[in-house]
């Protein structure tokens, strides 16, 4: 009897492990995606660095960048990276409501980041600094715009995941999805730190 | 049995970080953001030293995010993640450093 119980338990454990392996392979696949995305951003950074001196008589970085707003964007994104971590933590404690709550906080912070960025872009275009003004601005809008697009896609993804979490709760599949989304969000935070350093800080120093 | 289960879930949680590690990571990332910003805004350094300082802070920040938030060193695939990341970083550095070098020093067109 005890043996049968042990065997059943062992079998169950094995099955669990097999399923878990598949999910962790998917997480690894997402790591590979993030690394290719790193290379995409790397080429955009290289383009920007090469082109940033060529302002074609148009506005220079010092004239354009408004540091207080950039710093607000930075701290909003840093905080949202932290709250997405708290969401993963709540998930591992099995608290669905807390998990969705932290995801909502993260999404709101992400949305305010995008809002500030759109305001910044509109302001720049009003001052005559469009993507076709100079090589510097082409590089700038391509790099910062691609990051903004990633954050916007992350927001759509997060809203979809929240709906799924409400319907299905925490399952091995939704668990992996939350983990992968949180990896994506931390990754965007890392890219932004390099945008802040290479574009904004090096632009005004 | 219940105790063993509890032990299991605790070790499982540990591989995904704890509240403490997230708070430490968050505080470190804030400090590592404030240092370069303060250095640039208050003109504490000039030229190359300033450039090296802000780039070093960005790279440290990258490491903090990887270790404290993305749990690079934990989990079953940790070694694969690290290997893939190193490969990616080599390609990335080649693209960025190679582009800057060739566009800065080898401008035949001028």
PDB file of C-alpha atoms in Angstrom:
ATOM      1  CA  UNK A   1       0.000   0.000   0.000  1.00  0.00           C
ATOM      2  CA  UNK A   2       2.709   2.361   1.050  1.00  0.00           C
ATOM      3  CA  UNK A   3       4.705   1.305  -1.982  1.00  0.00           C
ATOM      4  CA  UNK A   4       1.778   1.941  -4.318  1.00  0.00           C
ATOM      5  CA  UNK A   5       1.329   5.355  -2.749  1.00  0.00           C
ATOM      6  CA  UNK A   6       5.018   6.100  -3.187  1.00  0.00           C
ATOM      7  CA  UNK A   7       4.905   4.932  -6.810  1.00  0.00           C
ATOM      8  CA  UNK A   8       1.859   7.070  -7.520  1.00  0.00           C
ATOM      9  CA  UNK A   9       3.527   9.999  -5.868  1.00  0.00           C
ATOM     10  CA  UNK A  10       6.708   9.369  -7.798  1.00  0.00           C
ATOM     11  CA  UNK A  11       4.758   9.182 -11.030  1.00  0.00           C
ATOM     12  CA  UNK A  12       2.967  12.387 -10.209  1.00  0.00           C
ATOM     13  CA  UNK A  13       6.241  14.046  -9.363  1.00  0.00           C
ATOM     14  CA  UNK A  14       7.745  12.900 -12.640  1.00  0.00           C
ATOM     15  CA  UNK A  15       4.788  14.189 -14.612  1.00  0.00           C
ATOM     16  CA  UNK A  16       5.047  17.515 -12.829  1.00  0.00           C
ATOM     17  CA  UNK A  17       8.710  17.686 -13.625  1.00  0.00           C
ATOM     18  CA  UNK A  18       8.135  16.971 -17.316  1.00  0.00           C
ATOM     19  CA  UNK A  19       5.527  19.709 -17.547  1.00  0.00           C
ATOM     20  CA  UNK A  20       7.744  22.085 -15.638  1.00  0.00           C
ATOM     21  CA  UNK A  21      10.632  21.353 -18.028  1.00  0.00           C
ATOM     22  CA  UNK A  22       8.496  22.378 -21.017  1.00  0.00           C
ATOM     23  CA  UNK A  23       7.510  25.633 -19.306  1.00  0.00           C
ATOM     24  CA  UNK A  24      11.095  26.414 -18.339  1.00  0.00           C
ATOM     25  CA  UNK A  25      12.198  25.716 -21.930  1.00  0.00           C
ATOM     26  CA  UNK A  26       9.677  28.347 -23.030  1.00  0.00           C
ATOM     27  CA  UNK A  27      11.153  30.779 -20.516  1.00  0.00           C
ATOM     28  CA  UNK A  28      14.610  30.028 -21.941  1.00  0.00           C
ATOM     29  CA  UNK A  29      13.265  30.672 -25.443  1.00  0.00           C
ATOM     30  CA  UNK A  30      12.079  34.050 -24.230  1.00  0.00           C
ATOM     31  CA  UNK A  31      15.583  34.782 -22.925  1.00  0.00           C
ATOM     32  CA  UNK A  32      16.857  34.110 -26.441  1.00  0.00           C
ATOM     33  CA  UNK A  33      14.285  36.580 -27.811  1.00  0.00           C
ATOM     34  CA  UNK A  34      15.434  39.205 -25.309  1.00  0.00           C
ATOM     35  CA  UNK A  35      19.047  38.682 -26.370  1.00  0.00           C
ATOM     36  CA  UNK A  36      18.166  39.184 -30.053  1.00  0.00           C
ATOM     37  CA  UNK A  37      16.220  42.279 -28.991  1.00  0.00           C
ATOM     38  CA  UNK A  38      19.411  43.456 -27.253  1.00  0.00           C
ATOM     39  CA  UNK A  39      21.164  43.226 -30.621  1.00  0.00           C
ATOM     40  CA  UNK A  40      18.347  45.216 -32.290  1.00  0.00           C
ATOM     41  CA  UNK A  41      18.734  47.987 -29.712  1.00  0.00           C
ATOM     42  CA  UNK A  42      22.532  47.717 -30.023  1.00  0.00           C
ATOM     43  CA  UNK A  43      22.379  48.565 -33.720  1.00  0.00           C
ATOM     44  CA  UNK A  44      20.043  51.503 -33.008  1.00  0.00           C
ATOM     45  CA  UNK A  45      22.412  52.754 -30.297  1.00  0.00           C
ATOM     46  CA  UNK A  46      25.364  52.414 -32.682  1.00  0.00           C
ATOM     47  CA  UNK A  47      23.444  54.368 -35.350  1.00  0.00           C
ATOM     48  CA  UNK A  48      22.537  57.111 -32.889  1.00  0.00           C
ATOM     49  CA  UNK A  49      26.098  57.441 -31.550  1.00  0.00           C
ATOM     50  CA  UNK A  50      27.517  57.666 -35.062  1.00  0.00           C
ATOM     51  CA  UNK A  51      24.926  60.256 -36.207  1.00  0.00           C
ATOM     52  CA  UNK A  52      24.491  62.388 -33.098  1.00  0.00           C
ATOM     53  CA  UNK A  53      26.991  65.066 -34.099  1.00  0.00           C
ATOM     54  CA  UNK A  54      25.255  65.720 -37.419  1.00  0.00           C
ATOM     55  CA  UNK A  55      22.597  68.283 -36.552  1.00  0.00           C
ATOM     56  CA  UNK A  56      22.454  69.900 -40.021  1.00  0.00           C
ATOM     57  CA  UNK A  57      22.074  73.359 -38.500  1.00  0.00           C
ATOM     58  CA  UNK A  58      18.960  72.195 -36.602  1.00  0.00           C
ATOM     59  CA  UNK A  59      18.487  72.045 -32.840  1.00  0.00           C
ATOM     60  CA  UNK A  60      21.234  70.383 -30.775  1.00  0.00           C
ATOM     61  CA  UNK A  61      20.688  67.902 -27.902  1.00  0.00           C
ATOM     62  CA  UNK A  62      21.431  70.625 -25.312  1.00  0.00           C
ATOM     63  CA  UNK A  63      18.661  72.831 -26.705  1.00  0.00           C
ATOM     64  CA  UNK A  64      16.075  70.075 -27.011  1.00  0.00           C
ATOM     65  CA  UNK A  65      16.274  67.824 -23.959  1.00  0.00           C
ATOM     66  CA  UNK A  66      14.265  68.785 -20.884  1.00  0.00           C
ATOM     67  CA  UNK A  67      15.977  66.923 -18.090  1.00  0.00           C
ATOM     68  CA  UNK A  68      13.285  67.215 -15.349  1.00  0.00           C
ATOM     69  CA  UNK A  69      10.790  65.373 -17.544  1.00  0.00           C
ATOM     70  CA  UNK A  70      13.358  62.762 -18.572  1.00  0.00           C
ATOM     71  CA  UNK A  71      14.170  62.123 -14.904  1.00  0.00           C
ATOM     72  CA  UNK A  72      10.465  61.744 -14.109  1.00  0.00           C
ATOM     73  CA  UNK A  73      10.191  59.173 -16.916  1.00  0.00           C
ATOM     74  CA  UNK A  74      13.252  57.340 -15.570  1.00  0.00           C
ATOM     75  CA  UNK A  75      11.971  57.037 -12.011  1.00  0.00           C
ATOM     76  CA  UNK A  76       8.504  56.023 -13.202  1.00  0.00           C
ATOM     77  CA  UNK A  77      10.024  53.189 -15.248  1.00  0.00           C
ATOM     78  CA  UNK A  78      12.367  52.107 -12.424  1.00  0.00           C
ATOM     79  CA  UNK A  79       9.410  51.951 -10.023  1.00  0.00           C
ATOM     80  CA  UNK A  80       7.325  49.966 -12.528  1.00  0.00           C
ATOM     81  CA  UNK A  81      10.172  47.450 -12.838  1.00  0.00           C
ATOM     82  CA  UNK A  82      10.045  47.030  -9.053  1.00  0.00           C
ATOM     83  CA  UNK A  83       6.241  46.654  -8.941  1.00  0.00           C
ATOM     84  CA  UNK A  84       6.326  44.015 -11.707  1.00  0.00           C
ATOM     85  CA  UNK A  85       8.787  42.148  -9.467  1.00  0.00           C
ATOM     86  CA  UNK A  86       6.306  42.436  -6.588  1.00  0.00           C
ATOM     87  CA  UNK A  87       3.632  40.980  -8.897  1.00  0.00           C
ATOM     88  CA  UNK A  88       5.809  37.884  -9.489  1.00  0.00           C
ATOM     89  CA  UNK A  89       6.398  37.634  -5.736  1.00  0.00           C
ATOM     90  CA  UNK A  90       2.635  37.754  -5.031  1.00  0.00           C
ATOM     91  CA  UNK A  91       2.106  35.077  -7.701  1.00  0.00           C
ATOM     92  CA  UNK A  92       4.546  32.688  -5.997  1.00  0.00           C
ATOM     93  CA  UNK A  93       2.576  33.165  -2.784  1.00  0.00           C
ATOM     94  CA  UNK A  94      -0.574  32.200  -4.703  1.00  0.00           C
ATOM     95  CA  UNK A  95      -2.306  35.566  -4.190  1.00  0.00           C
ATOM     96  CA  UNK A  96      -4.212  36.228  -7.445  1.00  0.00           C
ATOM     97  CA  UNK A  97      -5.788  39.520  -6.342  1.00  0.00           C
ATOM     98  CA  UNK A  98      -2.480  40.931  -5.146  1.00  0.00           C
ATOM     99  CA  UNK A  99      -0.844  39.761  -8.382  1.00  0.00           C
ATOM    100  CA  UNK A 100      -3.436  41.526 -10.550  1.00  0.00           C
ATOM    101  CA  UNK A 101      -3.228  44.586  -8.290  1.00  0.00           C
ATOM    102  CA  UNK A 102       0.537  44.946  -8.776  1.00  0.00           C
ATOM    103  CA  UNK A 103       0.125  44.365 -12.522  1.00  0.00           C
ATOM    104  CA  UNK A 104      -2.418  47.219 -12.616  1.00  0.00           C
ATOM    105  CA  UNK A 105       0.037  49.495 -10.762  1.00  0.00           C
ATOM    106  CA  UNK A 106       2.784  48.478 -13.222  1.00  0.00           C
ATOM    107  CA  UNK A 107       0.516  49.125 -16.219  1.00  0.00           C
ATOM    108  CA  UNK A 108      -0.490  52.555 -14.881  1.00  0.00           C
ATOM    109  CA  UNK A 109       3.164  53.517 -14.364  1.00  0.00           C
ATOM    110  CA  UNK A 110       3.978  52.245 -17.864  1.00  0.00           C
ATOM    111  CA  UNK A 111       1.077  54.247 -19.305  1.00  0.00           C
ATOM    112  CA  UNK A 112       2.238  57.443 -17.588  1.00  0.00           C
ATOM    113  CA  UNK A 113       5.741  56.830 -18.960  1.00  0.00           C
ATOM    114  CA  UNK A 114       4.304  56.566 -22.485  1.00  0.00           C
ATOM    115  CA  UNK A 115       2.167  59.659 -21.863  1.00  0.00           C
ATOM    116  CA  UNK A 116       5.226  61.717 -20.883  1.00  0.00           C
ATOM    117  CA  UNK A 117       7.161  60.402 -23.879  1.00  0.00           C
ATOM    118  CA  UNK A 118       4.369  61.300 -26.314  1.00  0.00           C
ATOM    119  CA  UNK A 119       4.198  64.785 -24.735  1.00  0.00           C
ATOM    120  CA  UNK A 120       7.983  65.115 -25.186  1.00  0.00           C
ATOM    121  CA  UNK A 121       7.830  64.042 -28.844  1.00  0.00           C
ATOM    122  CA  UNK A 122       4.907  66.376 -29.636  1.00  0.00           C
ATOM    123  CA  UNK A 123       6.739  69.237 -27.927  1.00  0.00           C
ATOM    124  CA  UNK A 124       9.857  68.537 -29.992  1.00  0.00           C
ATOM    125  CA  UNK A 125       7.926  68.369 -33.262  1.00  0.00           C
ATOM    126  CA  UNK A 126       6.284  71.727 -32.381  1.00  0.00           C
ATOM    127  CA  UNK A 127       9.745  73.219 -31.983  1.00  0.00           C
ATOM    128  CA  UNK A 128      10.597  72.060 -35.488  1.00  0.00           C
ATOM    129  CA  UNK A 129      12.604  68.987 -34.449  1.00  0.00           C
ATOM    130  CA  UNK A 130      11.073  66.207 -36.545  1.00  0.00           C
ATOM    131  CA  UNK A 131      12.525  62.882 -37.674  1.00  0.00           C
ATOM    132  CA  UNK A 132      13.568  64.416 -41.013  1.00  0.00           C
ATOM    133  CA  UNK A 133      15.197  67.574 -39.601  1.00  0.00           C
ATOM    134  CA  UNK A 134      18.675  66.109 -39.159  1.00  0.00           C
ATOM    135  CA  UNK A 135      20.580  62.827 -38.974  1.00  0.00           C
ATOM    136  CA  UNK A 136      20.820  63.294 -35.198  1.00  0.00           C
ATOM    137  CA  UNK A 137      17.022  63.507 -34.877  1.00  0.00           C
ATOM    138  CA  UNK A 138      16.481  60.527 -37.222  1.00  0.00           C
ATOM    139  CA  UNK A 139      18.715  58.451 -34.962  1.00  0.00           C
ATOM    140  CA  UNK A 140      17.032  59.858 -31.861  1.00  0.00           C
ATOM    141  CA  UNK A 141      13.446  59.150 -32.918  1.00  0.00           C
ATOM    142  CA  UNK A 142      14.358  55.681 -34.242  1.00  0.00           C
ATOM    143  CA  UNK A 143      16.016  54.668 -30.963  1.00  0.00           C
ATOM    144  CA  UNK A 144      13.707  56.290 -28.399  1.00  0.00           C
ATOM    145  CA  UNK A 145      10.629  55.552 -30.537  1.00  0.00           C
ATOM    146  CA  UNK A 146      11.498  51.837 -30.752  1.00  0.00           C
ATOM    147  CA  UNK A 147      11.822  51.703 -26.981  1.00  0.00           C
ATOM    148  CA  UNK A 148       8.475  53.485 -26.598  1.00  0.00           C
ATOM    149  CA  UNK A 149       6.888  51.013 -29.005  1.00  0.00           C
ATOM    150  CA  UNK A 150       8.228  48.117 -26.913  1.00  0.00           C
ATOM    151  CA  UNK A 151       6.716  49.629 -23.762  1.00  0.00           C
ATOM    152  CA  UNK A 152       3.354  50.160 -25.533  1.00  0.00           C
ATOM    153  CA  UNK A 153       3.323  46.535 -26.743  1.00  0.00           C
ATOM    154  CA  UNK A 154       4.187  45.430 -23.204  1.00  0.00           C
ATOM    155  CA  UNK A 155       1.144  47.359 -21.944  1.00  0.00           C
ATOM    156  CA  UNK A 156      -1.210  45.632 -24.412  1.00  0.00           C
ATOM    157  CA  UNK A 157       0.301  42.275 -23.430  1.00  0.00           C
ATOM    158  CA  UNK A 158      -0.086  43.070 -19.721  1.00  0.00           C
ATOM    159  CA  UNK A 159      -3.767  43.976 -20.110  1.00  0.00           C
ATOM    160  CA  UNK A 160      -4.390  40.716 -22.015  1.00  0.00           C
ATOM    161  CA  UNK A 161      -2.619  38.741 -19.321  1.00  0.00           C
ATOM    162  CA  UNK A 162      -4.663  40.397 -16.566  1.00  0.00           C
ATOM    163  CA  UNK A 163      -7.858  39.324 -18.329  1.00  0.00           C
ATOM    164  CA  UNK A 164      -6.539  35.765 -18.616  1.00  0.00           C
ATOM    165  CA  UNK A 165      -5.500  35.735 -14.952  1.00  0.00           C
ATOM    166  CA  UNK A 166      -8.998  36.827 -13.926  1.00  0.00           C
ATOM    167  CA  UNK A 167     -10.538  34.003 -15.940  1.00  0.00           C
ATOM    168  CA  UNK A 168      -8.131  31.149 -15.220  1.00  0.00           C
ATOM    169  CA  UNK A 169      -6.298  32.105 -12.039  1.00  0.00           C
ATOM    170  CA  UNK A 170      -2.737  30.994 -11.407  1.00  0.00           C
ATOM    171  CA  UNK A 171      -1.949  27.882 -13.484  1.00  0.00           C
ATOM    172  CA  UNK A 172       1.489  26.635 -14.644  1.00  0.00           C
ATOM    173  CA  UNK A 173       0.814  28.359 -17.990  1.00  0.00           C
ATOM    174  CA  UNK A 174      -0.260  31.753 -16.625  1.00  0.00           C
ATOM    175  CA  UNK A 175       2.590  31.503 -14.110  1.00  0.00           C
ATOM    176  CA  UNK A 176       5.120  31.215 -16.921  1.00  0.00           C
ATOM    177  CA  UNK A 177       3.432  34.053 -18.792  1.00  0.00           C
ATOM    178  CA  UNK A 178       3.661  36.398 -15.813  1.00  0.00           C
ATOM    179  CA  UNK A 179       7.331  35.478 -15.339  1.00  0.00           C
ATOM    180  CA  UNK A 180       8.106  36.107 -19.005  1.00  0.00           C
ATOM    181  CA  UNK A 181       6.231  39.429 -18.998  1.00  0.00           C
ATOM    182  CA  UNK A 182       8.157  40.529 -15.938  1.00  0.00           C
ATOM    183  CA  UNK A 183      11.459  39.595 -17.643  1.00  0.00           C
ATOM    184  CA  UNK A 184      10.380  41.701 -20.632  1.00  0.00           C
ATOM    185  CA  UNK A 185       9.539  44.645 -18.386  1.00  0.00           C
ATOM    186  CA  UNK A 186      12.895  44.516 -16.534  1.00  0.00           C
ATOM    187  CA  UNK A 187      14.609  44.298 -19.917  1.00  0.00           C
ATOM    188  CA  UNK A 188      12.856  47.500 -21.090  1.00  0.00           C
ATOM    189  CA  UNK A 189      14.035  49.177 -17.908  1.00  0.00           C
ATOM    190  CA  UNK A 190      17.640  48.166 -18.702  1.00  0.00           C
ATOM    191  CA  UNK A 191      17.328  49.538 -22.255  1.00  0.00           C
ATOM    192  CA  UNK A 192      15.908  52.807 -20.897  1.00  0.00           C
ATOM    193  CA  UNK A 193      18.867  53.190 -18.517  1.00  0.00           C
ATOM    194  CA  UNK A 194      21.163  53.066 -21.550  1.00  0.00           C
ATOM    195  CA  UNK A 195      18.899  55.527 -23.416  1.00  0.00           C
ATOM    196  CA  UNK A 196      19.120  57.876 -20.417  1.00  0.00           C
ATOM    197  CA  UNK A 197      22.908  57.542 -20.302  1.00  0.00           C
ATOM    198  CA  UNK A 198      23.807  57.551 -23.989  1.00  0.00           C
ATOM    199  CA  UNK A 199      21.122  59.879 -25.368  1.00  0.00           C
ATOM    200  CA  UNK A 200      20.147  62.283 -22.611  1.00  0.00           C
ATOM    201  CA  UNK A 201      23.039  62.490 -20.148  1.00  0.00           C
ATOM    202  CA  UNK A 202      25.723  62.400 -22.850  1.00  0.00           C
ATOM    203  CA  UNK A 203      23.616  64.889 -24.842  1.00  0.00           C
ATOM    204  CA  UNK A 204      23.548  67.559 -22.127  1.00  0.00           C
ATOM    205  CA  UNK A 205      26.957  67.009 -20.511  1.00  0.00           C
TER     206      UNK A 205
ATOM    207  CA  UNK B   1       4.279  15.895   5.332  1.00  0.00           C
ATOM    208  CA  UNK B   2       2.814  19.357   5.596  1.00  0.00           C
ATOM    209  CA  UNK B   3       6.094  20.613   6.943  1.00  0.00           C
ATOM    210  CA  UNK B   4       8.000  19.050   4.084  1.00  0.00           C
ATOM    211  CA  UNK B   5       5.643  20.635   1.617  1.00  0.00           C
ATOM    212  CA  UNK B   6       6.146  23.978   3.305  1.00  0.00           C
ATOM    213  CA  UNK B   7       9.902  23.513   3.047  1.00  0.00           C
ATOM    214  CA  UNK B   8       9.570  22.732  -0.649  1.00  0.00           C
ATOM    215  CA  UNK B   9       7.545  25.810  -1.426  1.00  0.00           C
ATOM    216  CA  UNK B  10       9.942  27.985   0.574  1.00  0.00           C
ATOM    217  CA  UNK B  11      12.917  26.778  -1.456  1.00  0.00           C
ATOM    218  CA  UNK B  12      10.838  27.249  -4.597  1.00  0.00           C
ATOM    219  CA  UNK B  13      10.125  30.853  -3.616  1.00  0.00           C
ATOM    220  CA  UNK B  14      13.790  31.435  -2.887  1.00  0.00           C
ATOM    221  CA  UNK B  15      14.688  30.658  -6.503  1.00  0.00           C
ATOM    222  CA  UNK B  16      12.427  33.510  -7.615  1.00  0.00           C
ATOM    223  CA  UNK B  17      13.831  36.104  -5.244  1.00  0.00           C
ATOM    224  CA  UNK B  18      12.400  37.473  -2.031  1.00  0.00           C
ATOM    225  CA  UNK B  19      10.924  40.815  -1.049  1.00  0.00           C
ATOM    226  CA  UNK B  20      14.297  41.673   0.468  1.00  0.00           C
ATOM    227  CA  UNK B  21      16.205  41.071  -2.773  1.00  0.00           C
ATOM    228  CA  UNK B  22      13.675  43.152  -4.733  1.00  0.00           C
ATOM    229  CA  UNK B  23      13.901  46.064  -2.281  1.00  0.00           C
ATOM    230  CA  UNK B  24      17.723  45.932  -2.341  1.00  0.00           C
ATOM    231  CA  UNK B  25      17.688  45.842  -6.153  1.00  0.00           C
ATOM    232  CA  UNK B  26      15.256  48.786  -6.294  1.00  0.00           C
ATOM    233  CA  UNK B  27      17.305  50.914  -3.881  1.00  0.00           C
ATOM    234  CA  UNK B  28      20.544  50.100  -5.736  1.00  0.00           C
ATOM    235  CA  UNK B  29      18.969  51.010  -9.084  1.00  0.00           C
ATOM    236  CA  UNK B  30      17.793  54.368  -7.678  1.00  0.00           C
ATOM    237  CA  UNK B  31      21.238  55.155  -6.247  1.00  0.00           C
ATOM    238  CA  UNK B  32      22.908  54.103  -9.513  1.00  0.00           C
ATOM    239  CA  UNK B  33      20.563  56.474 -11.395  1.00  0.00           C
ATOM    240  CA  UNK B  34      21.009  59.452  -9.062  1.00  0.00           C
ATOM    241  CA  UNK B  35      24.852  59.313  -9.125  1.00  0.00           C
ATOM    242  CA  UNK B  36      25.321  59.888 -12.892  1.00  0.00           C
ATOM    243  CA  UNK B  37      22.445  62.417 -13.043  1.00  0.00           C
ATOM    244  CA  UNK B  38      23.936  64.430 -10.156  1.00  0.00           C
ATOM    245  CA  UNK B  39      27.399  64.239 -11.727  1.00  0.00           C
ATOM    246  CA  UNK B  40      26.088  65.601 -15.041  1.00  0.00           C
ATOM    247  CA  UNK B  41      23.728  68.273 -13.672  1.00  0.00           C
ATOM    248  CA  UNK B  42      26.146  69.710 -11.093  1.00  0.00           C
ATOM    249  CA  UNK B  43      29.176  69.587 -13.422  1.00  0.00           C
ATOM    250  CA  UNK B  44      31.131  67.638 -10.824  1.00  0.00           C
ATOM    251  CA  UNK B  45      33.378  66.132 -13.507  1.00  0.00           C
ATOM    252  CA  UNK B  46      34.243  67.018 -17.081  1.00  0.00           C
ATOM    253  CA  UNK B  47      35.022  65.217 -20.315  1.00  0.00           C
ATOM    254  CA  UNK B  48      36.325  61.682 -20.263  1.00  0.00           C
ATOM    255  CA  UNK B  49      36.150  60.948 -16.488  1.00  0.00           C
ATOM    256  CA  UNK B  50      32.475  61.970 -16.511  1.00  0.00           C
ATOM    257  CA  UNK B  51      31.817  59.780 -19.551  1.00  0.00           C
ATOM    258  CA  UNK B  52      33.475  56.789 -17.898  1.00  0.00           C
ATOM    259  CA  UNK B  53      31.546  57.392 -14.658  1.00  0.00           C
ATOM    260  CA  UNK B  54      28.097  57.511 -16.285  1.00  0.00           C
ATOM    261  CA  UNK B  55      28.800  54.494 -18.520  1.00  0.00           C
ATOM    262  CA  UNK B  56      30.099  52.514 -15.523  1.00  0.00           C
ATOM    263  CA  UNK B  57      26.920  53.373 -13.577  1.00  0.00           C
ATOM    264  CA  UNK B  58      24.748  52.198 -16.510  1.00  0.00           C
ATOM    265  CA  UNK B  59      26.626  48.878 -16.722  1.00  0.00           C
ATOM    266  CA  UNK B  60      26.349  48.365 -12.942  1.00  0.00           C
ATOM    267  CA  UNK B  61      22.640  49.118 -13.202  1.00  0.00           C
ATOM    268  CA  UNK B  62      22.378  46.450 -15.931  1.00  0.00           C
ATOM    269  CA  UNK B  63      24.076  43.955 -13.598  1.00  0.00           C
ATOM    270  CA  UNK B  64      21.745  44.896 -10.709  1.00  0.00           C
ATOM    271  CA  UNK B  65      18.656  44.342 -12.873  1.00  0.00           C
ATOM    272  CA  UNK B  66      19.996  41.001 -14.137  1.00  0.00           C
ATOM    273  CA  UNK B  67      20.867  39.644 -10.688  1.00  0.00           C
ATOM    274  CA  UNK B  68      18.174  41.094  -8.412  1.00  0.00           C
ATOM    275  CA  UNK B  69      15.170  41.357 -10.774  1.00  0.00           C
ATOM    276  CA  UNK B  70      15.736  38.931 -13.637  1.00  0.00           C
ATOM    277  CA  UNK B  71      17.337  36.224 -11.427  1.00  0.00           C
ATOM    278  CA  UNK B  72      19.997  35.421 -13.980  1.00  0.00           C
ATOM    279  CA  UNK B  73      21.915  33.100 -11.652  1.00  0.00           C
ATOM    280  CA  UNK B  74      18.893  31.171 -10.370  1.00  0.00           C
ATOM    281  CA  UNK B  75      16.590  28.554 -11.815  1.00  0.00           C
ATOM    282  CA  UNK B  76      17.217  25.377 -13.801  1.00  0.00           C
ATOM    283  CA  UNK B  77      18.386  27.048 -16.999  1.00  0.00           C
ATOM    284  CA  UNK B  78      20.715  29.500 -15.307  1.00  0.00           C
ATOM    285  CA  UNK B  79      23.826  28.253 -17.112  1.00  0.00           C
ATOM    286  CA  UNK B  80      22.124  28.347 -20.521  1.00  0.00           C
ATOM    287  CA  UNK B  81      20.829  31.837 -19.839  1.00  0.00           C
ATOM    288  CA  UNK B  82      24.306  33.055 -18.914  1.00  0.00           C
ATOM    289  CA  UNK B  83      25.942  31.394 -21.953  1.00  0.00           C
ATOM    290  CA  UNK B  84      23.336  32.866 -24.329  1.00  0.00           C
ATOM    291  CA  UNK B  85      23.721  36.265 -22.675  1.00  0.00           C
ATOM    292  CA  UNK B  86      27.516  36.198 -23.054  1.00  0.00           C
ATOM    293  CA  UNK B  87      27.192  35.284 -26.741  1.00  0.00           C
ATOM    294  CA  UNK B  88      24.655  38.085 -27.215  1.00  0.00           C
ATOM    295  CA  UNK B  89      26.899  40.599 -25.441  1.00  0.00           C
ATOM    296  CA  UNK B  90      29.871  39.660 -27.659  1.00  0.00           C
ATOM    297  CA  UNK B  91      27.780  40.252 -30.807  1.00  0.00           C
ATOM    298  CA  UNK B  92      26.381  43.475 -29.309  1.00  0.00           C
ATOM    299  CA  UNK B  93      29.798  44.889 -28.405  1.00  0.00           C
ATOM    300  CA  UNK B  94      31.152  43.967 -31.840  1.00  0.00           C
ATOM    301  CA  UNK B  95      28.295  45.829 -33.558  1.00  0.00           C
ATOM    302  CA  UNK B  96      28.414  48.924 -31.339  1.00  0.00           C
ATOM    303  CA  UNK B  97      32.194  49.271 -30.917  1.00  0.00           C
ATOM    304  CA  UNK B  98      32.855  48.285 -34.552  1.00  0.00           C
ATOM    305  CA  UNK B  99      30.353  50.840 -35.910  1.00  0.00           C
ATOM    306  CA  UNK B 100      31.676  53.662 -33.749  1.00  0.00           C
ATOM    307  CA  UNK B 101      35.298  52.826 -34.573  1.00  0.00           C
ATOM    308  CA  UNK B 102      34.861  52.570 -38.319  1.00  0.00           C
ATOM    309  CA  UNK B 103      32.648  55.667 -38.578  1.00  0.00           C
ATOM    310  CA  UNK B 104      34.921  57.793 -36.389  1.00  0.00           C
ATOM    311  CA  UNK B 105      38.383  56.904 -37.658  1.00  0.00           C
ATOM    312  CA  UNK B 106      37.992  55.483 -41.158  1.00  0.00           C
ATOM    313  CA  UNK B 107      36.051  58.163 -42.983  1.00  0.00           C
ATOM    314  CA  UNK B 108      37.461  57.830 -46.486  1.00  0.00           C
ATOM    315  CA  UNK B 109      34.695  60.028 -47.918  1.00  0.00           C
ATOM    316  CA  UNK B 110      35.972  63.182 -46.208  1.00  0.00           C
TER     317      UNK B 110
END
